[in-house]
XYZ file of C-alpha atoms in Angstrom:
156
model
C -3.836 24.989 30.063
C -1.346 25.907 32.810
C 1.347 26.981 30.329
C 4.535 25.169 29.476
C 5.764 23.298 26.459
C 3.463 21.765 23.886
C 3.704 18.093 23.090
C 3.184 16.554 19.678
C -0.110 15.162 20.972
C -1.192 18.739 21.833
C -0.601 19.791 18.214
C -2.591 16.822 16.881
C -5.420 17.405 19.379
C -5.551 21.100 18.447
C -5.730 20.325 14.720
C -8.456 17.744 15.332
C -10.424 20.135 17.566
C -10.628 22.614 14.678
C -11.231 19.930 12.020
C -7.958 20.547 10.213
C -7.164 17.442 8.133
C -3.976 15.830 9.431
C -2.174 12.553 9.849
C 1.145 11.386 11.229
C 3.890 9.639 9.271
C 7.143 8.012 10.282
C 10.422 9.520 9.155
C 12.520 6.387 8.688
C 13.144 8.012 5.271
C 13.407 11.832 5.317
C 12.251 11.785 1.690
C 8.779 11.079 3.112
C 8.639 14.818 3.809
C 9.440 15.774 0.206
C 6.786 13.341 -1.024
C 4.194 14.991 1.224
C 5.185 18.463 0.017
C 4.883 17.238 -3.578
C 1.268 16.311 -2.736
C 0.621 19.916 -1.651
C 0.818 19.173 2.087
C 2.918 20.777 4.808
C 4.681 19.107 7.731
C 5.098 20.009 11.375
C 8.284 18.559 12.829
C 9.395 18.301 16.431
C 13.179 18.072 16.480
C 16.272 18.815 18.522
C 17.470 22.176 17.129
C 20.930 21.605 18.609
C 21.607 19.420 15.544
C 20.645 22.092 12.999
C 23.657 23.961 11.603
C 24.238 27.608 12.447
C 23.982 30.161 9.662
C 27.151 31.239 7.909
C 25.851 34.485 6.394
C 22.828 36.336 7.711
C 21.558 37.378 4.278
C 21.456 33.785 2.948
C 18.614 32.724 5.298
C 20.078 29.227 5.451
C 20.386 27.334 8.758
C 19.351 28.605 12.172
C 20.044 32.185 13.208
C 20.037 31.610 16.987
C 22.225 29.645 19.369
C 21.345 26.346 20.994
C 23.940 25.577 23.632
C 23.176 21.952 24.396
C 21.334 18.835 23.314
C 17.701 18.471 24.281
C 16.501 21.620 22.540
C 13.100 20.289 21.445
C 11.343 22.611 19.033
C 8.555 22.717 16.423
C 9.022 23.965 12.867
C 6.759 23.963 9.808
C 8.147 22.583 6.537
C 6.339 24.069 3.558
C 8.641 23.452 0.612
C 12.064 22.362 -0.531
C 14.782 23.067 -3.085
C 17.542 20.842 -4.389
C 20.786 22.775 -4.867
C 23.943 20.994 -6.029
C 22.364 17.680 -5.096
C 21.505 18.773 -1.541
C 17.888 19.061 -0.419
C 17.076 22.146 1.629
C 13.701 22.325 3.354
C 11.905 25.667 3.303
C 10.668 26.213 6.839
C 8.844 28.614 9.080
C 10.544 28.681 12.459
C 8.476 30.426 15.148
C 11.525 31.102 17.354
C 12.044 34.648 16.065
C 11.348 36.940 19.021
C 10.579 39.716 16.553
C 14.071 39.651 15.024
C 13.957 40.977 11.472
C 16.114 41.390 8.416
C 16.913 44.773 6.886
C 13.919 44.310 4.533
C 11.692 44.061 7.675
C 10.830 40.373 7.141
C 10.828 38.131 10.216
C 13.943 35.955 10.480
C 12.036 32.737 11.168
C 10.029 32.906 7.934
C 11.253 31.200 4.778
C 14.415 29.733 6.313
C 16.222 26.844 4.683
C 17.461 23.901 6.746
C 19.388 21.005 5.211
C 17.533 17.717 4.956
C 20.525 15.907 6.465
C 20.402 18.146 9.561
C 16.635 17.693 9.831
C 16.992 13.944 9.415
C 19.482 13.747 12.288
C 17.526 16.166 14.507
C 14.244 14.260 14.086
C 15.868 10.840 14.571
C 17.201 12.046 17.907
C 14.063 13.835 19.124
C 10.837 12.641 17.403
C 11.124 10.595 14.211
C 7.650 11.444 12.918
C 5.939 14.284 11.068
C 2.468 15.710 11.523
C 1.120 16.286 8.046
C -1.423 19.004 7.381
C -3.342 17.765 4.399
C -5.512 19.336 1.756
C -7.326 16.001 1.758
C -10.687 16.436 3.447
C -10.659 12.786 4.539
C -9.059 13.534 7.902
C -6.631 10.848 9.071
C -7.272 8.864 5.874
C -3.687 7.606 5.872
C -0.811 7.550 8.294
C -0.052 6.126 11.697
C -2.417 5.931 14.638
C -1.188 8.926 16.633
C -2.484 7.361 19.845
C -0.036 4.486 19.442
C 3.172 6.465 18.974
C 5.248 8.046 21.729
C 4.886 11.826 21.865
C 7.557 14.415 22.517
C 7.651 18.008 23.706
C 8.893 21.044 21.827
C 9.421 24.635 22.874
């Protein structure tokens, strides 16, 4: 209410306040995220963006397009899909840290970005090794961990 960073518990409380079906899973296996996407769900991750690779070419929309100068760069992203290319899984994400930056086609840079699953795995292990799952299942919190019993973390 006074401003500042959101915590993972704030996200969960917000979703619950508006009756959006959600549950929390552990990420001891990053493939848990692909399994949730295969079910038609999306994931909200809180991770340290310092461990996400920097983009090589702007037009590829792969990896982050902004600089993170040090560890401890907690941040939320939404994972909504994935692709496997040459045996590597890339998560399709919406990254809200765009500040209005756009591509030549006028699309926002944070939309439809691809981050490698290995980077995401490392970045979540370091920051918050869980995922908040937004479910199409109307049985809210039908599966998953008790979010009141896990440690919560902040993101920007």
